[in-house]
C-alpha cells in the first residue's frame, strides 16, 4: 500500500517537476520592449540568448553585472530574472571619474528598470549589497590589469568577486583573447588577456572552472591587434568561461 501510494505521488508530481526544470524563455528576454534598438542591432554578433543560457540565468535570481558599461548585458539580465529577481549593475568609481558618461548610463538603466539597482565602489571592491547567485562580466576582466590601476588590483578584484557570491554561485567571464603565454602583459596595450591568466587568477581566488564555451571564438583573429582597431573591432576571438564558488 505504501509503495503504491509513493508511486502515485511521484507520477502526480511528474508534470510539476518537469515544469520547474524547464529552460527559461530567453527569447522573451530578448523581445523585452524596454531594450533599445541599438541593443537589438548588436544581438547577431553578441548572441544574447546563448550567453544567458551558458550563464544559467533563471527567474528570481540575484545577479550582478560587473562593469555594466552602457547596460547591454544589464538589460538582458533584468528581463531574464524577471520582477522577482534583482540585477545589481556595477560601474567602477574610477571609470565614472574618467568619463562622466559611465555614470549617466548607469543612472539611466537604474531608472528604467524596477529590478535594477546601481552599485558603485572601487573597481576591485564592488559594493554588492547581498550575496549573489551569479555574476557576469563581459569584456572587462582584463581592465583589472590596466596600467593606471595599482599592482594587485587583479587579485583583489578576483577575491571580491568570490566573496560577492553565495556558496555554489557562479561567475561568467567573457573577454578578448591574447596570445597564449602572454599572461596579463597585453591588457593595457591591446585590451586582451590570456585565458590561462584568467583561469589562474580566479582559481587562485577559490573558484573552480566549471565550463567553457566557444560562443565567441574567432579562429581567424591573429590576436595581435588592439580590440578597438577598426579592422578587428567586433570580430575578436573571445573566450567564455563559467566558474563556480564551492559549496
mmCIF file of C-alpha atoms in Angstrom:
data_model
loop_
_atom_site.group_PDB
_atom_site.id
_atom_site.type_symbol
_atom_site.label_atom_id
_atom_site.label_comp_id
_atom_site.label_asym_id
_atom_site.label_seq_id
_atom_site.Cartn_x
_atom_site.Cartn_y
_atom_site.Cartn_z
ATOM 1 C CA UNK A 1 0.000 0.000 0.000
ATOM 2 C CA UNK A 2 2.807 2.441 0.945
ATOM 3 C CA UNK A 3 4.725 1.541 -2.219
ATOM 4 C CA UNK A 4 1.642 2.148 -4.373
ATOM 5 C CA UNK A 5 0.980 5.487 -2.691
ATOM 6 C CA UNK A 6 4.585 6.584 -3.232
ATOM 7 C CA UNK A 7 4.389 5.695 -6.936
ATOM 8 C CA UNK A 8 1.120 7.591 -7.281
ATOM 9 C CA UNK A 9 2.636 10.688 -5.681
ATOM 10 C CA UNK A 10 5.674 10.533 -7.953
ATOM 11 C CA UNK A 11 3.503 10.233 -11.033
ATOM 12 C CA UNK A 12 1.346 13.120 -9.895
ATOM 13 C CA UNK A 13 4.428 15.281 -9.251
ATOM 14 C CA UNK A 14 5.939 14.468 -12.639
ATOM 15 C CA UNK A 15 4.445 17.334 -14.689
ATOM 16 C CA UNK A 16 5.175 19.831 -11.908
ATOM 17 C CA UNK A 17 8.793 18.700 -11.644
ATOM 18 C CA UNK A 18 9.186 18.983 -15.396
ATOM 19 C CA UNK A 19 7.751 22.496 -15.334
ATOM 20 C CA UNK A 20 10.132 23.546 -12.570
ATOM 21 C CA UNK A 21 13.171 22.351 -14.532
ATOM 22 C CA UNK A 22 12.105 23.753 -17.915
ATOM 23 C CA UNK A 23 14.629 26.087 -19.544
ATOM 24 C CA UNK A 24 13.870 29.790 -19.081
ATOM 25 C CA UNK A 25 12.358 31.580 -22.079
ATOM 26 C CA UNK A 26 15.303 33.733 -23.117
ATOM 27 C CA UNK A 27 13.511 34.688 -26.329
ATOM 28 C CA UNK A 28 11.104 36.657 -24.155
ATOM 29 C CA UNK A 29 14.042 38.488 -22.549
ATOM 30 C CA UNK A 30 15.358 39.467 -25.974
ATOM 31 C CA UNK A 31 11.908 40.685 -27.000
ATOM 32 C CA UNK A 32 11.611 42.944 -23.948
ATOM 33 C CA UNK A 33 10.222 46.215 -25.368
ATOM 34 C CA UNK A 34 12.385 48.205 -22.961
ATOM 35 C CA UNK A 35 15.518 47.140 -24.858
ATOM 36 C CA UNK A 36 16.626 49.984 -27.158
ATOM 37 C CA UNK A 37 17.041 49.499 -30.909
ATOM 38 C CA UNK A 38 20.798 49.956 -30.568
ATOM 39 C CA UNK A 39 20.935 46.880 -28.351
ATOM 40 C CA UNK A 40 18.855 44.803 -30.743
ATOM 41 C CA UNK A 41 21.171 45.751 -33.600
ATOM 42 C CA UNK A 42 24.049 44.128 -31.717
ATOM 43 C CA UNK A 43 22.277 40.846 -30.980
ATOM 44 C CA UNK A 44 23.520 38.980 -34.054
ATOM 45 C CA UNK A 45 27.146 39.288 -33.002
ATOM 46 C CA UNK A 46 26.642 39.190 -29.241
ATOM 47 C CA UNK A 47 24.367 36.115 -29.155
ATOM 48 C CA UNK A 48 22.482 37.140 -26.003
ATOM 49 C CA UNK A 49 20.211 34.087 -25.671
ATOM 50 C CA UNK A 50 23.206 31.760 -25.838
ATOM 51 C CA UNK A 51 25.074 33.853 -23.266
ATOM 52 C CA UNK A 52 22.138 33.803 -20.843
ATOM 53 C CA UNK A 53 21.825 30.050 -21.296
ATOM 54 C CA UNK A 54 25.538 29.481 -20.654
ATOM 55 C CA UNK A 55 25.268 31.656 -17.531
ATOM 56 C CA UNK A 56 22.210 29.624 -16.487
ATOM 57 C CA UNK A 57 20.276 32.761 -15.547
ATOM 58 C CA UNK A 58 16.873 31.904 -14.071
ATOM 59 C CA UNK A 59 13.833 33.925 -12.974
ATOM 60 C CA UNK A 60 14.018 35.174 -9.413
ATOM 61 C CA UNK A 61 17.812 35.134 -9.169
ATOM 62 C CA UNK A 62 20.005 37.855 -7.700
ATOM 63 C CA UNK A 63 22.703 38.624 -10.250
ATOM 64 C CA UNK A 64 25.486 41.123 -10.743
ATOM 65 C CA UNK A 65 26.747 42.799 -13.906
ATOM 66 C CA UNK A 66 30.386 43.542 -13.102
ATOM 67 C CA UNK A 67 31.281 46.670 -15.082
ATOM 68 C CA UNK A 68 27.991 47.288 -16.822
ATOM 69 C CA UNK A 69 29.280 49.700 -19.493
ATOM 70 C CA UNK A 70 26.339 51.097 -21.431
ATOM 71 C CA UNK A 71 23.973 48.474 -19.982
ATOM 72 C CA UNK A 72 23.561 45.961 -22.812
ATOM 73 C CA UNK A 73 24.038 42.950 -20.535
ATOM 74 C CA UNK A 74 22.259 44.617 -17.607
ATOM 75 C CA UNK A 75 19.039 44.993 -19.592
ATOM 76 C CA UNK A 76 19.192 41.357 -20.707
ATOM 77 C CA UNK A 77 19.687 40.181 -17.139
ATOM 78 C CA UNK A 78 16.837 42.357 -15.889
ATOM 79 C CA UNK A 79 14.416 40.775 -18.364
ATOM 80 C CA UNK A 80 15.719 37.248 -17.692
ATOM 81 C CA UNK A 81 15.451 37.326 -13.877
ATOM 82 C CA UNK A 82 12.043 38.986 -14.016
ATOM 83 C CA UNK A 83 10.222 41.034 -11.392
ATOM 84 C CA UNK A 84 11.026 38.555 -8.619
ATOM 85 C CA UNK A 85 14.750 38.840 -9.329
ATOM 86 C CA UNK A 86 17.289 41.606 -8.904
ATOM 87 C CA UNK A 87 20.181 42.882 -11.006
ATOM 88 C CA UNK A 88 22.980 44.845 -9.380
ATOM 89 C CA UNK A 89 24.669 46.924 -12.074
ATOM 90 C CA UNK A 90 28.215 47.794 -11.043
ATOM 91 C CA UNK A 91 30.136 50.692 -12.545
ATOM 92 C CA UNK A 92 33.598 51.323 -11.037
ATOM 93 C CA UNK A 93 34.097 54.705 -9.417
ATOM 94 C CA UNK A 94 37.353 55.047 -11.353
ATOM 95 C CA UNK A 95 35.525 54.648 -14.676
ATOM 96 C CA UNK A 96 32.938 57.277 -13.784
ATOM 97 C CA UNK A 97 35.685 59.682 -12.705
ATOM 98 C CA UNK A 98 37.435 59.090 -16.030
ATOM 99 C CA UNK A 99 34.304 59.609 -18.148
ATOM 100 C CA UNK A 100 31.034 61.001 -16.848
ATOM 101 C CA UNK A 101 29.033 59.036 -19.442
ATOM 102 C CA UNK A 102 29.639 55.840 -17.474
ATOM 103 C CA UNK A 103 27.714 57.296 -14.552
ATOM 104 C CA UNK A 104 24.990 58.687 -16.801
ATOM 105 C CA UNK A 105 24.469 55.289 -18.446
ATOM 106 C CA UNK A 106 24.293 53.581 -15.072
ATOM 107 C CA UNK A 107 21.734 56.063 -13.757
ATOM 108 C CA UNK A 108 19.583 55.716 -16.880
ATOM 109 C CA UNK A 109 19.386 51.920 -16.682
ATOM 110 C CA UNK A 110 18.754 52.052 -12.943
ATOM 111 C CA UNK A 111 15.832 54.435 -13.503
ATOM 112 C CA UNK A 112 14.376 52.404 -16.366
ATOM 113 C CA UNK A 113 14.070 49.063 -14.530
ATOM 114 C CA UNK A 114 12.416 48.424 -11.190
ATOM 115 C CA UNK A 115 14.550 45.319 -10.644
ATOM 116 C CA UNK A 116 17.906 47.005 -11.359
ATOM 117 C CA UNK A 117 19.929 48.753 -8.660
ATOM 118 C CA UNK A 118 23.081 50.737 -9.354
ATOM 119 C CA UNK A 119 26.171 49.656 -7.419
ATOM 120 C CA UNK A 120 29.334 51.700 -7.000
ATOM 121 C CA UNK A 121 32.672 51.439 -5.297
ATOM 122 C CA UNK A 122 36.292 50.950 -6.283
ATOM 123 C CA UNK A 123 36.976 48.654 -9.228
ATOM 124 C CA UNK A 124 38.423 45.921 -7.006
ATOM 125 C CA UNK A 125 35.801 46.330 -4.260
ATOM 126 C CA UNK A 126 32.274 46.400 -5.720
ATOM 127 C CA UNK A 127 29.697 47.173 -3.030
ATOM 128 C CA UNK A 128 27.137 44.455 -3.824
ATOM 129 C CA UNK A 129 24.551 44.651 -1.006
ATOM 130 C CA UNK A 130 23.685 40.943 -0.760
ATOM 131 C CA UNK A 131 25.138 37.552 -1.767
ATOM 132 C CA UNK A 132 24.540 36.835 -5.450
ATOM 133 C CA UNK A 133 23.584 33.744 -7.431
ATOM 134 C CA UNK A 134 25.576 34.754 -10.490
ATOM 135 C CA UNK A 135 27.933 37.485 -11.666
ATOM 136 C CA UNK A 136 28.519 38.172 -15.355
ATOM 137 C CA UNK A 137 31.395 40.264 -16.681
ATOM 138 C CA UNK A 138 31.797 40.777 -20.419
ATOM 139 C CA UNK A 139 34.993 42.168 -21.975
ATOM 140 C CA UNK A 140 36.082 43.760 -18.707
ATOM 141 C CA UNK A 141 38.170 41.340 -16.673
ATOM 142 C CA UNK A 142 41.338 42.459 -18.488
ATOM 143 C CA UNK A 143 40.702 46.016 -17.246
ATOM 144 C CA UNK A 144 41.770 44.908 -13.772
ATOM 145 C CA UNK A 145 45.295 44.815 -15.219
ATOM 146 C CA UNK A 146 45.379 48.225 -16.912
ATOM 147 C CA UNK A 147 48.431 50.310 -16.024
ATOM 148 C CA UNK A 148 46.543 53.087 -14.190
ATOM 149 C CA UNK A 149 45.458 50.582 -11.536
ATOM 150 C CA UNK A 150 47.825 49.614 -8.711
ATOM 151 C CA UNK A 151 49.611 46.296 -8.802
ATOM 152 C CA UNK A 152 47.468 43.631 -7.174
ATOM 153 C CA UNK A 153 44.167 45.066 -8.437
ATOM 154 C CA UNK A 154 43.503 41.863 -10.371
ATOM 155 C CA UNK A 155 43.985 39.659 -7.324
ATOM 156 C CA UNK A 156 41.830 41.926 -5.157
ATOM 157 C CA UNK A 157 39.106 42.061 -7.789
ATOM 158 C CA UNK A 158 39.089 38.263 -8.141
ATOM 159 C CA UNK A 159 38.785 37.891 -4.367
ATOM 160 C CA UNK A 160 35.944 40.431 -4.276
ATOM 161 C CA UNK A 161 34.007 38.539 -6.948
ATOM 162 C CA UNK A 162 34.431 35.317 -4.986
ATOM 163 C CA UNK A 163 33.221 36.982 -1.784
ATOM 164 C CA UNK A 164 30.191 38.521 -3.513
ATOM 165 C CA UNK A 165 28.699 35.163 -4.497
ATOM 166 C CA UNK A 166 26.648 32.729 -2.490
ATOM 167 C CA UNK A 167 28.248 29.331 -1.884
ATOM 168 C CA UNK A 168 27.610 27.429 -5.101
ATOM 169 C CA UNK A 169 27.218 30.665 -7.064
ATOM 170 C CA UNK A 170 28.713 31.185 -10.497
ATOM 171 C CA UNK A 171 30.871 33.732 -12.289
ATOM 172 C CA UNK A 172 30.794 34.030 -16.086
ATOM 173 C CA UNK A 173 33.728 35.753 -17.776
ATOM 174 C CA UNK A 174 33.864 36.750 -21.443
ATOM 175 C CA UNK A 175 36.976 38.538 -22.671
ATOM 176 C CA UNK A 176 39.197 39.210 -25.662
ATOM 177 C CA UNK A 177 41.841 36.540 -26.199
ATOM 178 C CA UNK A 178 45.518 37.415 -26.117
ATOM 179 C CA UNK A 179 48.263 35.154 -27.412
ATOM 180 C CA UNK A 180 48.858 32.075 -25.320
ATOM 181 C CA UNK A 181 51.563 32.573 -22.745
ATOM 182 C CA UNK A 182 51.231 36.381 -22.702
ATOM 183 C CA UNK A 183 49.518 36.452 -19.319
ATOM 184 C CA UNK A 184 48.268 39.939 -18.493
ATOM 185 C CA UNK A 185 51.065 41.771 -20.341
ATOM 186 C CA UNK A 186 48.825 42.876 -23.233
ATOM 187 C CA UNK A 187 45.858 44.017 -21.153
ATOM 188 C CA UNK A 188 46.836 47.680 -21.354
ATOM 189 C CA UNK A 189 48.201 47.880 -24.901
ATOM 190 C CA UNK A 190 45.752 45.595 -26.726
ATOM 191 C CA UNK A 191 42.897 45.245 -24.180
ATOM 192 C CA UNK A 192 43.326 41.479 -24.364
ATOM 193 C CA UNK A 193 44.202 38.850 -21.783
ATOM 194 C CA UNK A 194 45.462 35.286 -21.961
ATOM 195 C CA UNK A 195 42.698 32.878 -20.979
ATOM 196 C CA UNK A 196 45.163 30.930 -18.845
ATOM 197 C CA UNK A 197 45.852 34.070 -16.795
ATOM 198 C CA UNK A 198 42.136 34.490 -16.058
ATOM 199 C CA UNK A 199 41.823 30.862 -15.009
ATOM 200 C CA UNK A 200 44.897 31.180 -12.773
ATOM 201 C CA UNK A 201 43.639 34.368 -11.123
ATOM 202 C CA UNK A 202 40.159 33.041 -10.402
ATOM 203 C CA UNK A 203 41.117 29.537 -9.315
ATOM 204 C CA UNK A 204 43.694 31.209 -7.102
ATOM 205 C CA UNK A 205 40.839 33.160 -5.513
ATOM 206 C CA UNK A 206 38.993 29.911 -4.767
ATOM 207 C CA UNK A 207 36.840 29.345 -7.854
ATOM 208 C CA UNK A 208 36.545 26.096 -9.781
ATOM 209 C CA UNK A 209 36.438 26.270 -13.582
ATOM 210 C CA UNK A 210 33.211 24.500 -14.475
ATOM 211 C CA UNK A 211 32.611 25.028 -18.192
ATOM 212 C CA UNK A 212 33.923 26.715 -21.321
ATOM 213 C CA UNK A 213 32.115 27.769 -24.489
ATOM 214 C CA UNK A 214 33.344 28.665 -27.979
ATOM 215 C CA UNK A 215 30.395 31.042 -28.354
ATOM 216 C CA UNK A 216 32.602 33.963 -29.419
ATOM 217 C CA UNK A 217 35.571 32.064 -30.849
ATOM 218 C CA UNK A 218 37.121 33.572 -33.992
ATOM 219 C CA UNK A 219 39.967 31.394 -35.224
ATOM 220 C CA UNK A 220 40.899 33.961 -37.894
ATOM 221 C CA UNK A 221 41.806 36.596 -35.287
ATOM 222 C CA UNK A 222 45.630 36.685 -35.009
ATOM 223 C CA UNK A 223 45.192 38.220 -31.533
ATOM 224 C CA UNK A 224 47.844 40.843 -32.276
ATOM 225 C CA UNK A 225 45.701 43.973 -32.767
ATOM 226 C CA UNK A 226 44.149 46.328 -30.256
ATOM 227 C CA UNK A 227 40.476 45.361 -29.913
ATOM 228 C CA UNK A 228 39.466 48.946 -30.783
ATOM 229 C CA UNK A 229 41.308 48.806 -34.125
ATOM 230 C CA UNK A 230 38.688 49.312 -36.846
ATOM 231 C CA UNK A 231 39.973 46.278 -38.752
ATOM 232 C CA UNK A 232 39.222 43.883 -35.877
ATOM 233 C CA UNK A 233 36.638 45.602 -33.695
ATOM 234 C CA UNK A 234 33.607 43.377 -33.222
ATOM 235 C CA UNK A 235 35.477 40.431 -34.731
ATOM 236 C CA UNK A 236 37.904 39.477 -31.974
ATOM 237 C CA UNK A 237 38.467 35.976 -30.697
ATOM 238 C CA UNK A 238 36.922 35.772 -27.230
ATOM 239 C CA UNK A 239 36.802 33.079 -24.577
ATOM 240 C CA UNK A 240 33.744 32.346 -22.439
ATOM 241 C CA UNK A 241 34.237 30.693 -19.053
ATOM 242 C CA UNK A 242 31.946 29.702 -16.178
ATOM 243 C CA UNK A 243 33.416 29.393 -12.705
ATOM 244 C CA UNK A 244 31.717 28.125 -9.569
ATOM 245 C CA UNK A 245 32.235 29.033 -5.931
ATOM 246 C CA UNK A 246 32.465 25.766 -3.982
ATOM 247 C CA UNK A 247 29.649 24.963 -1.587
#
